[in-house]
CSV table of C-alpha atoms and ligand atoms in Angstrom, one decimal:
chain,number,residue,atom,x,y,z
T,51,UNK,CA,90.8,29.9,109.8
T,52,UNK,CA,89.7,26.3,110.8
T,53,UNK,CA,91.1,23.9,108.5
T,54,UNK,CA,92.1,20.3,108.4
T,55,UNK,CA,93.7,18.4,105.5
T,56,UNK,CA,93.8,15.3,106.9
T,57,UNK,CA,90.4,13.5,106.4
T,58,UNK,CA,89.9,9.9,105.2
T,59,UNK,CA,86.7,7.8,103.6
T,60,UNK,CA,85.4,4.6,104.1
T,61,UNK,CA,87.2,3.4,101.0
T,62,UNK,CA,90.5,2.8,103.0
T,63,UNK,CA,88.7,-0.1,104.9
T,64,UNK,CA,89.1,1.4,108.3
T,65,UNK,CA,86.8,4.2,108.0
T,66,UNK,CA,83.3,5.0,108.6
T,67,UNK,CA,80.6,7.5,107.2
T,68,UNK,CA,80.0,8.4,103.8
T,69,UNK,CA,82.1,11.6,102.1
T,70,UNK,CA,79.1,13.7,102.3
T,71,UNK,CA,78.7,12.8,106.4
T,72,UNK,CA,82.7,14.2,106.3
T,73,UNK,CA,81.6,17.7,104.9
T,74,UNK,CA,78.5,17.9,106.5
T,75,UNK,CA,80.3,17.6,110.1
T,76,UNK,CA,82.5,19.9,109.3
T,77,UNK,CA,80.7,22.7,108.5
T,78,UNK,CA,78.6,21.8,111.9
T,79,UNK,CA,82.0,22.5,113.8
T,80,UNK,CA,82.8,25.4,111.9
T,81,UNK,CA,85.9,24.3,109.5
T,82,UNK,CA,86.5,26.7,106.9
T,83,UNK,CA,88.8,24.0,104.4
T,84,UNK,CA,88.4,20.4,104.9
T,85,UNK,CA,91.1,18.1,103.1
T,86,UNK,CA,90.2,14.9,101.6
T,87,UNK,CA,93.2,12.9,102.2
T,88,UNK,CA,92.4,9.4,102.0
T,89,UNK,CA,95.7,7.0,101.9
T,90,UNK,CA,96.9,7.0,97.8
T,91,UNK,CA,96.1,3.2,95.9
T,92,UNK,CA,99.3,2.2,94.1
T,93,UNK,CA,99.4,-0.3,91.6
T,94,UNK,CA,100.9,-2.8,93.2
T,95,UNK,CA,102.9,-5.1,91.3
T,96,UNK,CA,102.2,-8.7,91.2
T,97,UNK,CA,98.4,-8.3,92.4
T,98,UNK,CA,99.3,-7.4,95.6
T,99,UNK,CA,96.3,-6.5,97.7
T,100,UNK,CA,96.2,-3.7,100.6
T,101,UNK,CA,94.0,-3.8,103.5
T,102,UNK,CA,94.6,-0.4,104.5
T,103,UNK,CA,93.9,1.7,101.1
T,104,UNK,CA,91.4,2.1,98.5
T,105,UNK,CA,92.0,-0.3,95.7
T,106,UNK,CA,92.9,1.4,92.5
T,107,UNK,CA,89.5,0.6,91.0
T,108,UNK,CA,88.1,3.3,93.5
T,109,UNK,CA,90.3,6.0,92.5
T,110,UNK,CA,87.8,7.6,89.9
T,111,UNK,CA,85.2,7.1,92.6
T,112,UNK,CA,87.0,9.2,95.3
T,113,UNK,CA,87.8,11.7,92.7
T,114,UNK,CA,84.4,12.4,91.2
T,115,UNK,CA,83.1,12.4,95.0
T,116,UNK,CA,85.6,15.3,95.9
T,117,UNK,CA,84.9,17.2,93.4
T,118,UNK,CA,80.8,17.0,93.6
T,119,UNK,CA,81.0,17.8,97.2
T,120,UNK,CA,83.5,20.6,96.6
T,121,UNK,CA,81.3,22.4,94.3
T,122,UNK,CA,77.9,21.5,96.3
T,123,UNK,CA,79.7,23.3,99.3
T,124,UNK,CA,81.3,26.0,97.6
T,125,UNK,CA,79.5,28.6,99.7
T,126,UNK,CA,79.8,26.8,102.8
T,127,UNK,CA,83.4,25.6,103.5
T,128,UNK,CA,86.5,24.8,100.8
T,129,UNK,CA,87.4,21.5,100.3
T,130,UNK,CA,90.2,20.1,98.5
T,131,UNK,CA,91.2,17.0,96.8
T,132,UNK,CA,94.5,15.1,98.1
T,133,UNK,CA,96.1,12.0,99.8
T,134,UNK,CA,98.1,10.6,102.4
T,135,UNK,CA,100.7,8.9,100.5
T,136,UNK,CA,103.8,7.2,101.5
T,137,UNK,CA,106.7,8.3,99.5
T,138,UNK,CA,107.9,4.9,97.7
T,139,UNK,CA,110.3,5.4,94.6
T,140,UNK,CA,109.1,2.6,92.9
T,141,UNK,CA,106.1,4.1,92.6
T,142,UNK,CA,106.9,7.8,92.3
T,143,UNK,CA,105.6,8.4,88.8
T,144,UNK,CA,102.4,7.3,89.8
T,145,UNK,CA,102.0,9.8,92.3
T,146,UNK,CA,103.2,12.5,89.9
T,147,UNK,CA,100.5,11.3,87.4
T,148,UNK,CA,98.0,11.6,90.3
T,149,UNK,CA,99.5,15.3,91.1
T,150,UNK,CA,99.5,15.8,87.3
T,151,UNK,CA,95.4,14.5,87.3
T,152,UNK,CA,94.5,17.5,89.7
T,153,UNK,CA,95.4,16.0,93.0
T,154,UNK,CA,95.6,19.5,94.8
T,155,UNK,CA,98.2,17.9,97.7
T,156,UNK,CA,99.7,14.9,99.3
T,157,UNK,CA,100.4,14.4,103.1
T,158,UNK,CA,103.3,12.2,103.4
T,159,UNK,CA,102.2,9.3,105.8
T,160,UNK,CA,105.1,6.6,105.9
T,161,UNK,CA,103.3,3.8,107.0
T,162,UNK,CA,106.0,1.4,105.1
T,163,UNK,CA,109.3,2.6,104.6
T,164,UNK,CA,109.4,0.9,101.2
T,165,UNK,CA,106.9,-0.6,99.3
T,166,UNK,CA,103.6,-2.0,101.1
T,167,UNK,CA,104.3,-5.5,99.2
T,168,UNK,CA,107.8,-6.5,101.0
T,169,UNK,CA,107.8,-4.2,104.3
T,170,UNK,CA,106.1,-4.5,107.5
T,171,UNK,CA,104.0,-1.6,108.8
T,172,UNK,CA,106.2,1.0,110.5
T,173,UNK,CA,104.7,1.0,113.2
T,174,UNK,CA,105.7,-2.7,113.8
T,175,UNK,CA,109.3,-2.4,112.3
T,176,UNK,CA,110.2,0.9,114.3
T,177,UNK,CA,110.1,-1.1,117.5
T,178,UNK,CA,113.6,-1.7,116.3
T,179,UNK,CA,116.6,1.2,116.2
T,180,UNK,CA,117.2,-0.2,112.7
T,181,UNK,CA,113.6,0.1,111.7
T,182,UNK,CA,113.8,3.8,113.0
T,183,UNK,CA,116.7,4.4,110.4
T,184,UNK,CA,114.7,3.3,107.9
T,185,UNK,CA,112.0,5.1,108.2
T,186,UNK,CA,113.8,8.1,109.0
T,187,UNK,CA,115.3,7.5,105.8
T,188,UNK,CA,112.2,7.0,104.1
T,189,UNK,CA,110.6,10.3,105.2
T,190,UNK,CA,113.4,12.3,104.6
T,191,UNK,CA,113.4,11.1,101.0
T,192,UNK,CA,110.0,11.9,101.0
T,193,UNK,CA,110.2,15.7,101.8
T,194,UNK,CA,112.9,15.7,99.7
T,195,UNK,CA,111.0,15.0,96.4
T,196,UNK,CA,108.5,18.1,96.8
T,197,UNK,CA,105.7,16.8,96.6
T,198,UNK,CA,104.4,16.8,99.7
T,199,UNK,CA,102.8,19.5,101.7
T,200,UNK,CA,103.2,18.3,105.1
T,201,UNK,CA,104.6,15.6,107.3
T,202,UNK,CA,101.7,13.8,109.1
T,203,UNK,CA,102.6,12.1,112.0
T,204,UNK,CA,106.3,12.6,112.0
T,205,UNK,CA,106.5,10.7,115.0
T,206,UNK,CA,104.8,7.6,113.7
T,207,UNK,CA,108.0,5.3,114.8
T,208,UNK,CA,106.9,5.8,118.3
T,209,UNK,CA,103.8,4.1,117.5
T,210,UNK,CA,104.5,0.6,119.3
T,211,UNK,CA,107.9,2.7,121.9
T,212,UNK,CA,106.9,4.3,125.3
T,213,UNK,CA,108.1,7.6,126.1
T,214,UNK,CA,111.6,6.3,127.5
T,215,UNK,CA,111.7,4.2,124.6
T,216,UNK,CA,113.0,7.4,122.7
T,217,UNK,CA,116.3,6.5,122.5
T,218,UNK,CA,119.6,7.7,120.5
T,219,UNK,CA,117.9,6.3,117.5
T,220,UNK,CA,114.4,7.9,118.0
T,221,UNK,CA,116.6,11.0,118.5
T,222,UNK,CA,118.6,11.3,114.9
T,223,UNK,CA,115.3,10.1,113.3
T,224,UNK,CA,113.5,13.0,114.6
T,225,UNK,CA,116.5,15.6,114.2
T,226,UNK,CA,116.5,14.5,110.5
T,227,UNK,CA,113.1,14.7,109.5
T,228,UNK,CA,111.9,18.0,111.1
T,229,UNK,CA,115.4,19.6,110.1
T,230,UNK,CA,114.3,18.1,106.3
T,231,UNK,CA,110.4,19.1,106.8
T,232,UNK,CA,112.2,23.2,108.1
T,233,UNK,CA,114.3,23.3,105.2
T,234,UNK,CA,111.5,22.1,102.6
T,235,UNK,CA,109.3,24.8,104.4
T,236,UNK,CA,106.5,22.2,105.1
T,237,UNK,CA,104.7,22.1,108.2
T,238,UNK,CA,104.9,18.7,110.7
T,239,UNK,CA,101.6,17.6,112.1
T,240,UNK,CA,100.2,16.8,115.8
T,241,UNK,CA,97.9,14.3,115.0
T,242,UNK,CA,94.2,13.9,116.4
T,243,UNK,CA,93.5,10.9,116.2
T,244,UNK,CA,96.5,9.7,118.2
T,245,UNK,CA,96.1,12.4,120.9
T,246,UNK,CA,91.9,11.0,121.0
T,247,UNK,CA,92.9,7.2,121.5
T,248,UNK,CA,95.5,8.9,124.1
T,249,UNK,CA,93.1,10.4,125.9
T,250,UNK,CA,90.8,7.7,126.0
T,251,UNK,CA,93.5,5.3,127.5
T,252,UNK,CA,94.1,3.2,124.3
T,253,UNK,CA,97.7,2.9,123.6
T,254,UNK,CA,99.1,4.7,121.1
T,255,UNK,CA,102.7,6.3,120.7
T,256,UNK,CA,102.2,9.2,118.8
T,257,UNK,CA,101.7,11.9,119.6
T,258,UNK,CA,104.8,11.3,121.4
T,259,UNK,CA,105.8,13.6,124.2
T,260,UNK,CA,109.5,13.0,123.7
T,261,UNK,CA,109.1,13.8,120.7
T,262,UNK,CA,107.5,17.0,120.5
T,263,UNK,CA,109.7,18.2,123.5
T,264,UNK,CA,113.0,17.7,121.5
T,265,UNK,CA,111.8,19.0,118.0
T,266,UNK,CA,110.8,22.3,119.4
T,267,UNK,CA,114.4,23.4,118.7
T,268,UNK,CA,114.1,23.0,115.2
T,269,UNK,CA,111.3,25.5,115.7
T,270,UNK,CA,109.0,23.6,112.7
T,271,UNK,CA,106.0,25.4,111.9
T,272,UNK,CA,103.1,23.2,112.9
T,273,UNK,CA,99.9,22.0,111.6
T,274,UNK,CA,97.1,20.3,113.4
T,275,UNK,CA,95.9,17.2,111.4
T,276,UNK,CA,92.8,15.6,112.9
T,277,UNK,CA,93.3,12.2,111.0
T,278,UNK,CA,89.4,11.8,110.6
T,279,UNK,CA,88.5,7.8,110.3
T,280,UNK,CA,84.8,8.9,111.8
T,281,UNK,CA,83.1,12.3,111.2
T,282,UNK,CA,82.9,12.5,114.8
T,283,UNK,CA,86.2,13.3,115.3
T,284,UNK,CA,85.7,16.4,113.3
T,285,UNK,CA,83.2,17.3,115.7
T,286,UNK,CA,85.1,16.6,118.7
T,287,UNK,CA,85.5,20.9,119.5
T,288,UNK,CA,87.3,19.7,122.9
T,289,UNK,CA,89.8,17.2,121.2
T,290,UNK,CA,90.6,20.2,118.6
T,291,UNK,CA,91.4,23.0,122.1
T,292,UNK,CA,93.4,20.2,123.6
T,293,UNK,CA,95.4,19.9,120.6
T,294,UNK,CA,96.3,23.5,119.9
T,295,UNK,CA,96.8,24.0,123.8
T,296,UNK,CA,99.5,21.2,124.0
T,297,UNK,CA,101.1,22.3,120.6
T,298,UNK,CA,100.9,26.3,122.4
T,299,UNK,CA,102.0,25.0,125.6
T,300,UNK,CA,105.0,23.5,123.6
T,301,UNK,CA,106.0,27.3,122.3
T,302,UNK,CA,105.1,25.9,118.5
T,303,UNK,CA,104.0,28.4,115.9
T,304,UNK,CA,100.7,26.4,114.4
T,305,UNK,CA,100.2,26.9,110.7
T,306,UNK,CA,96.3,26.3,110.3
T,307,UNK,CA,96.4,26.4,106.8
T,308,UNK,CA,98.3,25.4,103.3
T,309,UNK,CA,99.6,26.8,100.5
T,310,UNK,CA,96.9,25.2,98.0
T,311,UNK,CA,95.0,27.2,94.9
T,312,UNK,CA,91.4,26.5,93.6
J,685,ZN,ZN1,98.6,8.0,108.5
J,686,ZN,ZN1,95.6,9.3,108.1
């Protein structure tokens, strides 16, 4: 099976191609599931306005779009309705209305360790140890809650760290989330889009090497996400080999699909 749950639309403001470009390249590379998982709106409180998410005024948009394209594809490739989400418990209730609404699974994508309105982008805060904590914290929480299928990029602190910047910090952080993600029984994810940027010599910390190299003894069960921002990506048949051949070379069992009914 070729599946990938981790697919975005143009509605999160850093996307391109409409939803129907998404499906249409991957049946052309010859995905059996493809996951709609564009980052979650929250109702912010005090009209707080992302850049990086749909608004929640687009939510019934991205819903009804989903689920046309899921049953104008039926015979051609599965598709299924989710989110990345972060796991903020201010705003857990929300998610479990969304979950409750017939959202089929959430990635959990920490971008903030709390809420979007008073916390800088993980990415950003991880370049300090305490920042690590918190995230770690964050995620753990996260898996905790059971909502989530999977973990996408676990190793998202290492966004803005070099590899020898995986320090005693880095270390616990990654120790405690993939020994929460094994005893949740959720897969961890080698993201695509991190590994593309990699390879075309734009900096970018995750996939992190370090990383991946320290986790294996947790022996998580792994899935390949491809993080799709461009439909191209999902056509990119050498960036999906060079994934599973790094995630093989690494002695990981890859999981290439979830646990999700229609
Ligand atoms: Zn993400
Ligand atoms: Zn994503």
């Amino acid at each position: 099976m070729k599946c990938n749950y981790h697919t975005h639309t143009l509605r999160c403001m850093h996307a391109e191609g409409s939803d129907e470009s998404y499906v249409r390249a991957a049946v052309a590379a010859g995905f059996d599931v493809l996951g709609f998982s564009d980052h979650v709106p929250f109702p912010f409180a005090g009209g707080y306005r992302s850049t990086i998410r749909m608004p929640m005024s687009d939510l019934d948009d991205y819903v009804d779009s989903v689920r046309t394209l899921k049953k104008k594809y039926a015979d051609r490739i599965r598709i299924h309705l989710g989110f990345e989400a972060e796991y903020f418990p201010r705003y857990r209730d929300h998610l479990l209305r969304l979950r409750d609404a017939g959202t089929e699974y959430f990635v959990l994508g920490q971008h903030y360790a709390d809420s979007e309105e008073d916390t800088p982008y993980t990415g950003l805060e991880c370049r300090t140890d305490d920042g690590v904590r918190r995230y770690a914290d964050a995620v753990v929480n996260g898996i905790q809650t059971g909502l989530f299928s999977c973990v996408a990029h676990p190793d998202l602190m290492m966004r803005h760290r070099t590899s020898d910047q995986f320090n005693l910090a880095c270390v616990y952080a990654s120790d405690m989330i993939c020994q929460a993600a094994k005893e949740a029984d959720i897969p961890i994810e080698f993201n695509l889009l991190g590994l593309s940027l990699q390879l075309a010599g734009i900096d970018r910390g995750y996939p992190s090497v370090p990383f991946w190299t320290h986790v294996r003894r947790w022996q998580n069960r792994v899935i390949i996400g491809v993080d799709a921002h461009s439909p191209l990506l999902l056509r990119d048949a050498a960036l999906w080999r060079e994934g599973h051949d790094r995630v093989e070379a690494l002695g990981y069992e890859i999981t290439d699909h979830l646990p999700i009914d229609d």
